[in-house]
Coordinates of C-alpha atoms in Angstrom, one line a residue:
M1 CA -26.2 20.4 0.4
A2 CA -25.5 16.5 0.3
K3 CA -22.4 15.7 -1.6
G4 CA -22.7 13.2 -4.5
E5 CA -21.2 9.6 -5.0
L6 CA -17.5 9.2 -5.5
D7 CA -15.8 6.4 -7.7
V8 CA -12.6 6.2 -5.3
L9 CA -11.5 7.6 -2.2
G10 CA -7.9 7.2 -1.6
V11 CA -6.0 7.1 1.6
G12 CA -2.3 7.6 1.6
N13 CA 1.0 9.2 2.4
A14 CA 0.7 13.0 1.5
I15 CA 4.2 13.7 -0.1
V16 CA 5.9 16.3 -2.4
D17 CA 8.3 14.7 -4.8
V18 CA 11.4 16.0 -5.9
F19 CA 12.9 14.5 -9.1
A20 CA 16.4 14.5 -10.3
H21 CA 18.6 12.6 -12.6
T22 CA 21.7 10.8 -11.5
D23 CA 23.9 7.8 -12.0
E24 CA 24.6 4.7 -10.0
A25 CA 27.9 6.1 -8.7
F26 CA 25.9 8.6 -7.0
L27 CA 23.6 5.9 -5.3
E28 CA 26.4 3.9 -4.2
Q29 CA 28.3 6.9 -2.7
H30 CA 25.1 7.8 -0.7
D31 CA 24.2 4.1 0.0
L32 CA 20.6 4.2 -1.6
P33 CA 19.6 0.7 -2.7
K34 CA 18.7 0.9 -6.4
G35 CA 15.1 0.8 -7.6
V36 CA 13.6 0.8 -3.9
M37 CA 12.3 3.3 -1.4
T38 CA 14.5 4.1 1.4
L39 CA 13.1 5.9 4.6
I40 CA 15.5 8.6 5.9
D41 CA 15.5 11.0 8.9
A42 CA 15.2 14.8 8.6
D43 CA 19.2 15.4 8.5
R44 CA 19.7 12.9 6.0
A45 CA 16.8 14.3 4.0
V46 CA 18.8 17.7 4.1
K47 CA 21.9 16.3 3.0
L48 CA 20.6 14.2 0.2
Y49 CA 18.6 17.2 -1.1
E50 CA 21.7 19.4 -1.0
A51 CA 23.7 16.7 -2.7
M52 CA 21.2 16.1 -5.6
G53 CA 21.4 17.8 -9.0
P54 CA 18.6 20.1 -10.5
G55 CA 15.3 18.8 -9.4
V56 CA 11.8 19.2 -10.2
E57 CA 9.1 19.4 -7.3
M58 CA 5.7 18.2 -7.7
S59 CA 2.9 16.6 -5.3
G60 CA 3.2 12.9 -5.5
G61 CA 2.8 10.0 -2.9
S62 CA 1.8 6.7 -4.3
C63 CA -1.9 7.0 -3.4
G64 CA -1.9 10.7 -4.5
N65 CA -0.5 9.8 -7.8
T66 CA -3.4 7.2 -8.4
V67 CA -5.9 9.7 -7.5
A68 CA -4.5 12.2 -9.8
G69 CA -4.6 9.4 -12.6
L70 CA -8.3 8.8 -11.8
A71 CA -9.1 12.7 -11.9
S72 CA -7.4 12.7 -15.3
L73 CA -9.7 10.0 -16.5
G74 CA -12.7 11.9 -15.4
A75 CA -13.5 9.9 -12.1
R76 CA -14.9 11.5 -9.0
C77 CA -12.3 11.3 -6.6
A78 CA -11.2 12.3 -2.8
Y79 CA -8.1 12.1 -0.9
I80 CA -7.3 11.7 2.8
G81 CA -3.4 12.5 3.8
R82 CA -1.7 14.6 6.5
V83 CA 0.1 17.7 5.6
R84 CA 1.6 20.6 7.6
D85 CA 0.6 24.1 7.4
D86 CA 4.1 25.0 5.7
Q87 CA 4.9 25.9 2.0
L88 CA 5.1 22.1 0.9
G89 CA 1.7 21.4 2.4
E90 CA 0.2 24.3 0.5
I91 CA 1.7 23.1 -2.7
F92 CA 0.4 19.6 -2.1
R93 CA -2.9 21.1 -1.0
H94 CA -3.3 23.2 -4.1
D95 CA -2.2 20.6 -6.5
V96 CA -4.7 18.2 -5.4
R97 CA -7.7 20.4 -5.3
S98 CA -6.6 21.9 -8.8
L99 CA -7.4 18.6 -9.9
G100 CA -11.0 18.3 -8.8
V101 CA -10.4 16.2 -6.2
E102 CA -11.9 16.6 -2.7
F103 CA -8.9 16.9 -0.1
E104 CA -10.5 18.0 3.3
T105 CA -8.1 16.6 5.7
P106 CA -6.9 19.5 8.1
S107 CA -3.3 20.5 8.1
A108 CA -1.3 20.0 11.0
T109 CA -0.3 23.3 12.7
A110 CA 2.7 22.0 14.6
G111 CA 5.5 19.0 14.9
K112 CA 7.0 17.5 12.0
P113 CA 6.9 19.3 8.4
T114 CA 5.2 18.1 5.2
A115 CA 6.8 14.8 4.0
R116 CA 9.2 14.8 0.7
C117 CA 10.4 12.0 -1.4
L118 CA 13.8 12.4 -3.2
V119 CA 13.5 10.5 -6.6
Y120 CA 16.8 9.7 -8.4
V121 CA 16.3 8.7 -11.9
T122 CA 19.1 6.7 -13.4
P123 CA 19.9 6.3 -17.4
D124 CA 18.1 3.1 -17.5
A125 CA 14.9 4.8 -16.2
Q126 CA 14.9 3.1 -12.8
R127 CA 13.7 5.4 -9.9
T128 CA 15.5 5.1 -6.4
M129 CA 13.8 7.1 -3.7
A130 CA 14.6 8.4 -0.5
T131 CA 11.8 9.4 1.7
F132 CA 11.3 11.6 4.6
L133 CA 7.6 10.9 5.9
G134 CA 7.4 13.8 8.3
V135 CA 3.9 14.8 9.4
C136 CA 2.0 12.2 7.0
T137 CA 2.9 9.3 9.4
E138 CA 0.5 11.2 11.9
L139 CA -2.5 10.3 10.0
N140 CA -4.9 8.9 12.5
E141 CA -8.7 7.3 12.8
A142 CA -10.0 10.9 13.4
D143 CA -8.9 11.8 9.8
I144 CA -11.2 9.2 8.5
D145 CA -14.6 10.4 7.6
E146 CA -16.9 7.5 7.5
A147 CA -19.9 9.4 5.9
Q148 CA -17.0 10.3 3.1
V149 CA -16.0 6.5 2.7
A150 CA -19.6 5.6 2.4
R151 CA -19.7 7.7 -0.8
A152 CA -16.9 6.1 -2.4
K153 CA -17.5 3.0 -4.8
V154 CA -14.0 2.0 -3.8
T155 CA -11.7 3.0 -0.8
Y156 CA -8.2 2.7 -2.0
L157 CA -5.5 2.2 0.7
E158 CA -1.9 2.5 0.5
G159 CA 0.4 -0.1 2.1
Y160 CA 3.1 2.2 2.9
L161 CA 0.9 3.7 5.7
W162 CA 1.1 0.3 7.8
D163 CA 4.4 1.4 9.2
D164 CA 2.8 3.6 11.9
P165 CA 0.2 2.1 14.2
R166 CA -2.0 5.5 14.0
A167 CA -2.1 5.1 10.4
K168 CA -2.7 1.4 10.6
A169 CA -5.8 2.0 12.8
A170 CA -7.0 4.7 10.3
L171 CA -6.8 2.1 7.4
L172 CA -8.6 -0.5 9.4
K173 CA -11.3 2.0 10.2
A174 CA -11.8 3.2 6.5
A175 CA -12.0 -0.7 5.3
N176 CA -14.5 -1.4 8.1
A177 CA -16.7 1.8 7.2
A178 CA -16.6 0.8 3.7
H179 CA -17.7 -2.6 4.2
A180 CA -20.4 -1.5 6.4
A181 CA -21.8 0.8 3.7
G182 CA -21.7 -2.1 1.2
R183 CA -18.5 -0.5 -0.8
K184 CA -15.3 -2.1 -1.8
V185 CA -11.7 -2.0 -0.4
A186 CA -8.6 -1.7 -2.5
F187 CA -5.2 -2.2 -1.1
T188 CA -1.8 -2.0 -2.8
L189 CA 1.3 -3.8 -1.3
S190 CA 3.3 -0.7 -1.9
D191 CA 7.0 -2.0 -2.0
P192 CA 8.7 -5.6 -1.6
F193 CA 10.5 -4.0 1.5
C194 CA 7.3 -3.0 2.7
V195 CA 5.9 -6.5 2.4
D196 CA 8.9 -7.9 4.1
R197 CA 8.4 -5.7 7.3
H198 CA 4.6 -6.6 7.3
R199 CA 4.1 -9.8 5.7
A200 CA 1.8 -11.7 8.2
E201 CA -0.2 -8.6 8.8
F202 CA -0.5 -8.1 5.3
R203 CA -2.0 -11.6 4.7
S204 CA -4.4 -11.2 7.3
L205 CA -5.4 -7.9 6.1
I206 CA -5.9 -9.2 2.6
A207 CA -8.2 -12.2 3.7
D208 CA -10.1 -10.3 6.1
H209 CA -10.6 -6.8 4.7
V210 CA -9.5 -6.6 1.0
D211 CA -11.5 -7.0 -2.0
I212 CA -9.0 -5.7 -4.8
L213 CA -5.4 -6.3 -4.4
F214 CA -2.6 -4.4 -6.5
A215 CA 0.9 -5.8 -6.3
N216 CA 3.7 -6.2 -8.7
E217 CA 5.7 -9.5 -9.4
A218 CA 8.3 -8.8 -6.7
E219 CA 5.6 -7.7 -4.1
I220 CA 3.4 -10.7 -4.7
C221 CA 6.2 -13.2 -4.6
S222 CA 7.6 -11.6 -1.3
L223 CA 4.1 -11.8 0.2
Y224 CA 3.6 -15.5 -0.3
E225 CA 7.5 -16.1 0.1
V226 CA 7.9 -17.9 -3.1
E227 CA 10.4 -17.6 -6.1
A228 CA 8.0 -18.1 -9.1
F229 CA 5.3 -16.1 -10.0
D230 CA 3.0 -18.6 -10.9
D231 CA 3.2 -20.3 -7.4
A232 CA 2.1 -16.7 -6.1
L233 CA -0.7 -16.5 -8.5
A234 CA -1.8 -19.9 -7.2
R235 CA -1.7 -18.5 -3.6
V236 CA -3.4 -15.2 -4.0
R237 CA -6.4 -16.8 -5.9
G238 CA -8.3 -17.7 -2.7
D239 CA -7.4 -14.7 -0.4
C240 CA -9.3 -12.0 -2.4
E241 CA -12.1 -11.2 -4.6
T242 CA -9.6 -9.6 -7.2
A243 CA -6.1 -9.6 -7.6
V244 CA -4.3 -7.2 -9.9
L245 CA -0.8 -8.3 -10.6
T246 CA 1.7 -6.1 -12.9
R247 CA 4.7 -7.6 -14.5
S248 CA 6.4 -4.6 -16.3
E249 CA 7.0 -5.3 -19.9
K250 CA 5.3 -8.7 -19.5
G251 CA 2.0 -7.0 -18.9
S252 CA -0.5 -7.7 -16.1
V253 CA -2.4 -10.6 -14.9
V254 CA -5.8 -10.2 -13.1
V255 CA -7.4 -12.9 -11.3
A256 CA -11.1 -12.4 -10.7
G257 CA -14.3 -14.7 -10.4
G258 CA -12.0 -17.7 -10.6
A259 CA -10.7 -16.7 -13.8
V260 CA -7.1 -15.7 -14.9
H261 CA -6.7 -12.9 -17.3
A262 CA -3.3 -12.1 -18.9
V263 CA -3.2 -8.6 -20.6
P264 CA -0.2 -7.7 -22.7
A265 CA 1.8 -4.4 -21.9
E266 CA 1.0 -1.5 -24.0
P267 CA 3.6 -0.2 -26.4
V268 CA 6.2 2.6 -25.3
A269 CA 8.2 4.5 -27.7
K270 CA 11.1 5.1 -25.1
V271 CA 10.9 4.3 -21.3
V272 CA 12.1 7.8 -19.5
D273 CA 11.3 7.1 -15.9
T274 CA 9.4 4.3 -14.2
T275 CA 8.1 6.4 -11.2
G276 CA 4.5 5.9 -10.8
A277 CA 4.0 3.3 -13.3
G278 CA 2.1 1.1 -10.7
D279 CA 0.2 3.9 -9.4
L280 CA -1.1 5.0 -12.8
F281 CA -1.8 1.2 -13.7
A282 CA -4.0 1.3 -10.5
A283 CA -5.8 4.3 -11.6
G284 CA -6.7 3.0 -14.9
F285 CA -7.8 -0.2 -13.5
L286 CA -10.0 1.4 -10.8
Y287 CA -11.3 3.6 -13.3
G288 CA -12.6 0.6 -15.4
Y289 CA -13.7 -1.3 -12.5
T290 CA -15.7 1.8 -10.9
H291 CA -17.5 2.2 -14.5
G292 CA -18.5 -1.0 -15.2
K293 CA -15.6 -2.6 -17.3
G294 CA -14.4 -6.1 -17.2
P295 CA -10.9 -7.2 -15.9
E296 CA -9.3 -7.3 -19.2
V297 CA -10.7 -3.8 -20.4
S298 CA -9.7 -2.4 -16.9
A299 CA -6.4 -3.9 -17.1
R300 CA -6.0 -2.4 -20.8
I301 CA -6.8 0.9 -19.3
G302 CA -4.3 0.5 -16.7
G303 CA -1.7 -0.3 -19.3
I304 CA -2.4 2.7 -21.2
C305 CA -2.0 4.9 -18.1
A306 CA 1.2 3.2 -17.0
A307 CA 2.6 3.5 -20.5
E308 CA 2.1 7.3 -20.7
V309 CA 3.7 8.0 -17.3
I310 CA 6.9 6.1 -17.9
S311 CA 7.3 8.1 -21.2
H312 CA 8.5 11.2 -19.3
V313 CA 9.9 12.2 -15.7
G314 CA 7.4 12.3 -12.9
A315 CA 4.9 10.2 -11.7
R316 CA 1.5 12.5 -13.0
P317 CA 0.4 12.3 -16.3
E318 CA 1.4 15.1 -18.9
T319 CA -1.8 14.3 -21.0
T320 CA -5.5 14.1 -20.7
L321 CA -5.7 10.4 -19.7
A322 CA -9.3 10.3 -20.8
D323 CA -8.6 11.4 -24.3
L324 CA -5.7 9.0 -24.7
V325 CA -7.7 6.0 -23.5
R326 CA -10.4 7.0 -25.8
T327 CA -8.0 7.1 -28.8
R328 CA -6.1 3.8 -28.0
L329 CA -9.5 1.7 -27.1
G330 CA -11.0 2.9 -30.2

């Protein structure tokens, strides 16, 4: 039986997140730059895990969080990412499928274990991440099902994957397959340090393969090596069809069809943990985009989803986003 159309197919690093509250002294003691993601090896992952306080484990990864948000909104989604046939890998697979998301990438049976991200949340709600990528870096072209890509209105690619040549080839295969099928390609810059590592290649990728770009203020300024947001905004206008730029409490700016749309941030009673804010904003925007909403409404949905996720610990929604959006939009 043929499978139906998908709204979004996500391709990303399949990671299990471990969240714990900490203070800045801990970050300094363990040489963890505050507010960013640091890649670590297996030995350091063990040591940091042992040193952290009580934690909460849940499936994560930037793209995985976005797909989870989309599923909570009622979108039809699929996910591609590599896990091992170990305990964390089975947790990740179960979690994703329990959301109603297609996840058919075979588990690795040898080699590195499933990836994990240690997330340290400080009292100011900032999150600092230490990530052991494990087997997720072994994503490759064979994992990309071109027929599945062709079923998706949008294929959403995670910038973090660009660090490994095999995964880079997989992203390019997915982008080419999407465009060959007349579909759209979305891409997230992921992290300012990620942009620093791949700036020239990201610029070429965006110009040649990306229809919808997601970035926060720091990432887009890093991409174009400018200090002012307005200068970055001017540069991105000519590089892709739609640019979705988030600015934390300043809201978001969407460049689409030659027009610039500024959308205020949604109110939040208390910011508890900013983990996943950008991921859930992307989920909301992509839901709006794939359901025929305009840039401003799509960005508003993104803001509602981001506001929900930063109101509690963890990068996955704790309420049904479809209900929340209906209530907030009226």
